[in-house]
């Protein structure tokens, strides 16, 4: 794979003729990192959307419901990869900003060991639990059978799923955002092709969708490892450097904890939504929720891409003492993320039938999905702000506050998810997310404003 890193000058690059980040505008530096991150995440989201199209059209509503019931487990696996990717990536950028190559290499090798340990533990746990996690959500019949076949594949391929999520983040923080983007695009396109082969041609049903994901993720992981063994890498992986640092492992886990908690939040909330929808509705509502999730993931991945693109410059500015550029970068990221979120909400209210019909032609499913999408995604732009706030604290080595935001997201939403359906039925389930997002934003926004002001005036975080 050709990398062509010269297309994207990297933070801290000292090559003759290159532009130092403190000599170029904040906006230019922001877009150099955010565009590749957003493109990568949007392509990643696109292949999930295409997964939904294949499942909805070739397997049906039971397939959509099964994917949604299995997603909390798959989300946990992906979250562990994000844990390592965000935590180690943030430390890697900080050490690069401080010109400490030795510690940067130690972070890289420690992250590889963490991925292997976490993947082995997860695979064993999934094998031992069987259908337990599906049973707890109320799955039965064909939905249970589909869901179990889907999860069985991810149990064997957990290491690929984690590595495909973590390693591109490390490559981006190593100063090669273009390489990371091309890897994710390659993985997404491979996944789409394999979806067609496994689901349509070979008729492997949901197991085919899972195998398409695991095979494409394995290829991404192998190519990412080859990057760190090549001369293109800023921090290279060598046989002599494969040592595990307990101290750096701990810092990685703390720094990346907010990323894992965000996935745990989505996994737990998805499982709870599934259970509540089955309690107050029927499997059709779970299928509608899956369809709505495929729509929402487009913005979620965009917002996560903006947050991921924002993180390396802010971490670098913080490590290099360029404090005045941090608030400007955060402001620009908020403007971009919130604006696109508002456009998504507008489109859902103006073109709902066209959007949901991309995933299915079942009239009853389409009617419920249109109604649910208008309610459930009405405040989706606030998710973007919450992502940015959590990532901002990660970038400044303030993992505890980032974790607090992520935990608060879960703690605030759960009461609404139990309380609102008591009075509004299924509509109450749809409204629990937008209401809780509004409440959390009213808490996080003042805290973020205060901490940005204190940082600008040279005071430490409290």
XYZ file of C-alpha atoms in Angstrom:
462
model
C 0.000 0.000 0.000
C 1.349 3.391 -0.973
C 1.254 5.816 1.930
C 2.274 9.191 0.449
C 2.581 10.786 3.887
C 3.807 14.021 2.316
C 0.203 14.798 1.465
C -0.510 15.456 5.117
C 2.227 17.290 7.087
C 2.189 16.076 10.644
C 2.254 17.780 13.989
C 5.749 18.370 15.243
C 7.343 17.478 11.923
C 10.852 18.874 11.680
C 11.632 18.135 8.043
C 13.080 21.003 6.102
C 10.408 22.934 4.267
C 7.507 21.532 6.286
C 5.103 23.749 8.159
C 5.255 23.732 11.946
C 1.784 23.763 13.523
C 2.519 26.908 15.507
C 3.410 28.684 12.238
C 0.168 27.790 10.443
C -3.387 28.720 11.345
C -5.373 26.791 13.923
C -8.042 26.084 11.298
C -5.514 24.639 8.852
C -4.032 22.333 11.469
C -7.511 21.320 12.627
C -8.657 20.413 9.105
C -5.427 18.537 8.333
C -6.327 16.089 11.079
C -10.110 16.300 11.115
C -10.767 15.685 7.410
C -8.918 12.330 7.355
C -10.506 11.327 10.675
C -14.020 12.258 9.531
C -13.578 10.556 6.164
C -12.321 7.411 7.895
C -15.147 7.380 10.432
C -17.807 8.170 7.816
C -16.585 5.309 5.649
C -16.614 3.136 8.750
C -20.191 4.264 9.378
C -21.069 3.749 5.722
C -20.198 0.076 5.775
C -22.373 -0.364 8.867
C -25.190 1.347 6.995
C -24.598 -0.976 4.039
C -24.687 -3.896 6.510
C -28.133 -2.662 7.512
C -29.244 -2.451 3.879
C -28.143 -6.040 3.205
C -29.698 -7.378 6.413
C -32.945 -5.429 5.987
C -33.496 -6.398 2.356
C -32.140 -9.969 2.302
C -32.898 -11.257 5.822
C -35.743 -9.002 7.023
C -36.986 -7.480 10.245
C -35.978 -10.510 12.338
C -32.423 -10.040 11.104
C -32.442 -6.349 11.998
C -33.815 -7.145 15.456
C -31.157 -9.840 15.991
C -28.322 -7.482 15.043
C -29.626 -4.923 17.503
C -29.867 -7.506 20.277
C -26.302 -8.673 19.545
C -24.873 -5.175 19.185
C -24.319 -4.510 22.918
C -21.808 -7.378 22.967
C -20.137 -6.358 19.707
C -20.057 -2.787 21.013
C -18.203 -3.953 24.116
C -15.559 -5.642 21.944
C -15.161 -2.516 19.812
C -15.081 -0.389 22.967
C -12.088 -2.285 24.330
C -10.233 -1.525 21.106
C -11.212 2.132 21.430
C -10.011 2.085 25.049
C -6.500 1.165 23.917
C -6.592 3.357 20.801
C -7.657 6.547 22.563
C -5.543 6.015 25.675
C -2.320 5.013 23.928
C -2.900 7.488 21.083
C -3.251 10.408 23.466
C -0.049 9.456 25.299
C 1.759 8.959 21.997
C 0.856 12.494 20.874
C 1.864 13.948 24.231
C 5.275 12.260 24.102
C 5.768 13.310 20.483
C 4.973 16.899 21.441
C 7.553 16.641 24.219
C 10.070 15.004 21.791
C 10.342 11.873 23.992
C 10.728 9.075 21.408
C 11.700 6.391 23.937
C 8.490 6.753 25.905
C 6.506 6.913 22.683
C 7.864 3.515 21.639
C 7.087 2.098 25.082
C 3.475 3.274 24.738
C 3.180 1.583 21.350
C 4.488 -1.815 22.446
C 2.483 -1.794 25.669
C -0.695 -1.112 23.694
C -0.107 -4.246 21.574
C 0.145 -6.413 24.682
C -3.010 -4.841 26.084
C -4.935 -5.701 22.903
C -3.867 -9.348 23.097
C -4.766 -9.653 26.782
C -8.165 -7.984 26.416
C -9.054 -9.984 23.282
C -8.211 -13.337 24.869
C -10.245 -12.493 27.966
C -13.252 -11.368 25.915
C -13.243 -14.451 23.671
C -13.243 -16.771 26.678
C -16.064 -14.818 28.328
C -18.222 -14.936 25.196
C -17.664 -18.660 24.763
C -18.617 -19.318 28.395
C -21.746 -17.116 28.385
C -23.425 -18.655 25.325
C -26.818 -17.004 24.684
C -27.064 -15.475 28.161
C -26.716 -11.859 27.055
C -29.366 -12.353 24.371
C -31.696 -14.116 26.800
C -31.452 -11.229 29.263
C -32.843 -8.865 26.606
C -35.813 -11.155 25.925
C -34.671 -12.704 22.630
C -36.475 -15.830 21.426
C -37.215 -17.867 18.289
C -35.541 -16.871 15.014
C -34.274 -13.636 16.536
C -32.367 -15.592 19.205
C -30.992 -18.037 16.631
C -29.837 -15.258 14.308
C -28.288 -13.310 17.176
C -26.339 -16.290 18.528
C -24.869 -17.133 15.111
C -23.807 -13.496 14.728
C -22.115 -13.317 18.139
C -20.337 -16.657 17.759
C -18.264 -15.273 14.897
C -17.248 -12.165 16.854
C -16.225 -14.386 19.761
C -13.563 -15.969 17.576
C -12.618 -12.670 15.926
C -12.468 -10.375 18.961
C -8.757 -9.641 18.509
C -9.353 -8.499 14.914
C -12.218 -6.217 15.932
C -10.191 -4.614 18.723
C -7.013 -4.219 16.675
C -8.860 -2.744 13.674
C -10.308 -0.087 15.976
C -7.157 0.710 17.966
C -4.283 0.574 15.486
C -5.533 3.239 13.021
C -5.877 5.595 16.013
C -2.249 4.912 16.916
C -1.175 5.491 13.309
C -3.007 8.836 13.284
C -1.275 9.884 16.499
C 2.037 8.661 15.084
C 1.719 11.475 12.561
C 0.208 9.623 9.584
C -3.502 10.472 9.476
C -3.597 9.783 5.730
C -2.397 6.214 6.237
C -5.002 5.639 8.949
C -7.722 6.965 6.666
C -6.719 4.751 3.754
C -6.621 1.697 6.008
C -10.164 2.298 7.237
C -11.441 2.977 3.732
C -9.857 -0.282 2.562
C -11.466 -2.169 5.447
C -14.882 -0.632 4.795
C -14.844 -1.378 1.061
C -13.677 -4.929 1.730
C -16.501 -5.382 4.229
C -19.107 -4.218 1.703
C -17.863 -6.630 -0.949
C -17.780 -9.511 1.523
C -21.316 -8.645 2.696
C -22.527 -9.248 -0.844
C -20.555 -12.498 -1.183
C -21.467 -13.991 2.208
C -25.066 -12.767 2.583
C -26.373 -12.680 -1.001
C -24.303 -15.238 -2.917
C -23.469 -17.805 -0.194
C -26.641 -17.084 1.871
C -24.878 -17.360 5.224
C -27.503 -15.006 6.713
C -26.340 -13.058 9.800
C -23.255 -15.217 10.260
C -22.220 -13.968 6.822
C -22.494 -10.341 7.965
C -20.325 -11.140 10.993
C -17.702 -12.971 8.919
C -17.562 -10.059 6.472
C -16.730 -7.734 9.376
C -14.147 -10.008 11.018
C -12.285 -10.829 7.791
C -12.070 -7.163 6.737
C -10.972 -6.149 10.252
C -8.256 -8.810 10.205
C -6.852 -7.382 6.979
C -6.826 -3.857 8.467
C -4.994 -5.116 11.577
C -2.318 -6.900 9.539
C -1.701 -3.848 7.350
C -1.547 -1.578 10.416
C 1.069 -3.818 12.032
C 3.096 -3.753 8.829
C 3.064 0.071 8.972
C 4.645 0.097 12.445
C 7.337 -2.315 11.224
C 8.174 -0.085 8.250
C 10.347 2.983 7.738
C 7.164 5.077 7.318
C 6.435 4.863 11.057
C 7.543 7.689 13.317
C 7.672 5.209 16.202
C 8.763 1.789 14.926
C 7.977 -1.638 16.308
C 11.050 -3.849 16.704
C 11.645 -7.240 18.295
C 13.857 -5.648 20.949
C 11.133 -3.186 21.980
C 8.362 -5.690 22.752
C 8.278 -4.965 26.472
C 5.234 -4.403 28.656
C 5.170 -1.328 30.920
C 2.731 -1.665 33.801
C 2.874 2.079 34.448
C 2.070 3.007 30.850
C -0.603 0.320 30.682
C -2.305 1.912 33.666
C -2.100 5.382 32.139
C -3.445 4.039 28.840
C -6.429 2.460 30.564
C -7.196 5.636 32.514
C -6.832 7.900 29.482
C -8.899 5.629 27.257
C -11.526 4.785 29.867
C -13.921 7.432 28.568
C -13.853 5.798 25.135
C -14.714 2.423 26.624
C -17.390 3.902 28.856
C -18.926 5.601 25.820
C -19.196 2.199 24.128
C -20.461 0.649 27.364
C -23.014 3.429 27.501
C -24.212 2.673 23.975
C -24.161 -1.081 24.648
C -26.043 -0.834 27.930
C -28.539 1.709 26.634
C -29.117 -0.330 23.469
C -29.759 -3.457 25.545
C -32.111 -1.543 27.836
C -33.936 -0.033 24.854
C -34.324 -3.524 23.399
C -35.783 -4.845 26.631
C -38.143 -1.884 27.057
C -39.278 -2.037 23.431
C -40.073 -5.728 23.807
C -41.899 -4.982 27.058
C -44.020 -2.099 25.738
C -44.048 -3.143 22.094
C -42.905 -6.122 20.012
C -39.932 -7.360 17.929
C -41.037 -4.995 15.146
C -40.121 -2.050 17.396
C -36.664 -3.530 18.029
C -36.203 -3.839 14.254
C -37.283 -0.185 13.908
C -34.773 0.755 16.599
C -32.044 -1.041 14.640
C -33.036 0.864 11.495
C -32.976 4.161 13.402
C -29.542 3.219 14.713
C -28.212 2.807 11.185
C -29.441 6.325 10.418
C -28.031 7.793 13.626
C -24.648 6.111 13.187
C -23.942 8.397 10.226
C -23.868 11.401 12.552
C -22.325 9.547 15.487
C -19.339 8.550 13.370
C -19.056 12.039 11.891
C -19.034 13.567 15.377
C -16.545 10.976 16.608
C -14.352 11.767 13.607
C -14.388 15.482 14.476
C -13.516 14.630 18.092
C -10.728 12.245 17.001
C -9.342 14.832 14.591
C -9.424 17.501 17.280
C -7.517 15.388 19.813
C -3.987 15.163 18.297
C -3.613 18.941 17.715
C -4.926 19.786 21.195
C -2.667 17.171 22.802
C 0.296 18.538 20.843
C -0.493 22.168 21.737
C -0.806 21.176 25.392
C 2.476 19.235 25.375
C 4.235 22.095 23.528
C 2.747 24.794 25.799
C 0.708 26.451 23.008
C -2.268 27.079 25.301
C -3.773 29.932 23.304
C -4.520 27.589 20.385
C -6.462 25.033 22.399
C -9.700 26.982 22.921
C -9.743 28.081 19.265
C -9.505 24.450 18.140
C -12.298 23.381 20.498
C -14.557 26.223 19.318
C -14.085 25.289 15.672
C -14.806 21.618 16.400
C -18.040 22.523 18.201
C -19.212 24.709 15.329
C -18.630 21.947 12.789
C -20.179 19.132 14.830
C -23.298 21.020 15.959
C -24.010 22.438 12.483
C -23.976 19.042 10.807
C -26.125 17.578 13.598
C -28.785 20.220 13.043
C -28.807 19.459 9.306
C -29.376 15.749 10.087
C -32.377 16.592 12.274
C -33.806 18.810 9.528
C -33.469 16.055 6.919
C -35.193 13.524 9.179
C -38.189 15.826 9.476
C -38.355 16.777 5.782
C -37.457 13.458 4.073
C -38.233 10.696 6.632
C -39.892 8.240 4.221
C -37.057 8.360 1.692
C -34.396 7.827 4.380
C -35.958 4.834 6.141
C -36.971 3.133 2.864
C -33.278 2.622 2.082
C -33.225 -0.208 4.624
C -36.515 -2.059 4.084
C -39.722 -2.178 2.077
C -41.900 -3.595 4.901
C -44.666 -1.014 5.348
C -45.290 -1.643 9.044
C -41.582 -1.382 9.815
C -41.219 1.792 7.744
C -44.146 3.510 9.479
C -42.804 2.779 12.959
C -39.237 3.719 11.993
C -40.307 7.112 10.616
C -42.106 7.981 13.825
C -39.310 6.683 16.033
C -36.568 8.487 14.080
C -38.258 11.878 14.448
C -38.500 11.422 18.224
C -35.350 9.462 19.035
C -32.930 11.571 16.947
C -34.472 14.988 17.654
C -31.493 16.051 19.838
C -28.783 14.022 18.093
C -26.589 17.124 17.640
C -26.076 17.240 21.417
C -24.390 13.826 21.214
C -21.742 15.561 19.113
C -21.134 18.158 21.803
C -20.864 15.447 24.475
C -18.318 13.521 22.359
C -16.219 16.674 21.955
C -16.308 17.537 25.648
C -15.151 14.032 26.632
C -12.369 14.002 24.031
C -11.209 17.490 25.033
C -10.376 16.267 28.534
C -8.645 13.161 27.135
C -6.478 15.417 24.942
C -5.380 17.414 28.017
C -4.518 14.299 30.055
C -7.627 14.842 32.203
C -9.038 11.333 31.821
C -11.014 11.452 35.061
C -13.263 14.283 33.863
C -13.750 12.614 30.506
C -14.790 9.446 32.303
C -17.176 11.440 34.498
C -18.955 12.822 31.421
C -19.324 9.357 29.934
C -20.619 7.861 33.180
C -22.976 10.802 33.628
C -24.427 10.140 30.185
C -25.449 6.669 31.295
C -26.580 7.642 34.797
C -28.888 10.400 33.551
C -30.467 8.423 30.730
C -31.456 5.280 32.656
C -34.116 6.916 34.878
C -35.779 8.501 31.843
C -35.761 5.153 30.048
C -37.717 3.593 32.904
C -39.892 6.579 33.806
C -41.118 7.906 30.429
C -42.486 4.591 29.020
C -44.699 4.236 32.099
C -46.736 7.198 30.836
C -45.994 7.338 27.096
C -45.468 3.682 26.166
C -43.171 3.111 23.165
C -42.995 6.881 22.531
C -41.437 7.226 25.978
C -38.671 4.821 24.948
C -37.998 6.903 21.831
C -37.852 10.162 23.852
C -35.532 8.999 26.644
C -32.311 9.759 24.721
C -33.104 13.328 23.564
C -34.389 14.339 27.007
C -31.330 12.958 28.806
C -28.959 14.539 26.255
C -30.484 17.940 26.963
C -30.104 17.495 30.728
C -26.476 16.336 30.456
C -25.569 19.224 28.137
C -26.915 21.702 30.690
C -24.460 20.192 33.194
C -21.386 19.688 30.977
C -21.447 23.004 29.056
C -20.839 25.249 32.114
C -18.106 22.913 33.388
C -16.343 22.965 30.033
C -16.621 26.753 29.757
C -15.122 27.175 33.223
C -12.186 24.838 32.555
C -11.359 26.385 29.189
C -11.325 29.832 30.827
C -9.066 28.608 33.635
C -6.655 26.990 31.183
C -6.496 30.186 29.132
C -5.613 32.173 32.262
C -2.921 29.696 33.338
C -4.821 28.036 36.176
C -4.937 24.262 36.661
C -8.063 22.144 36.556
C -9.872 21.596 39.802
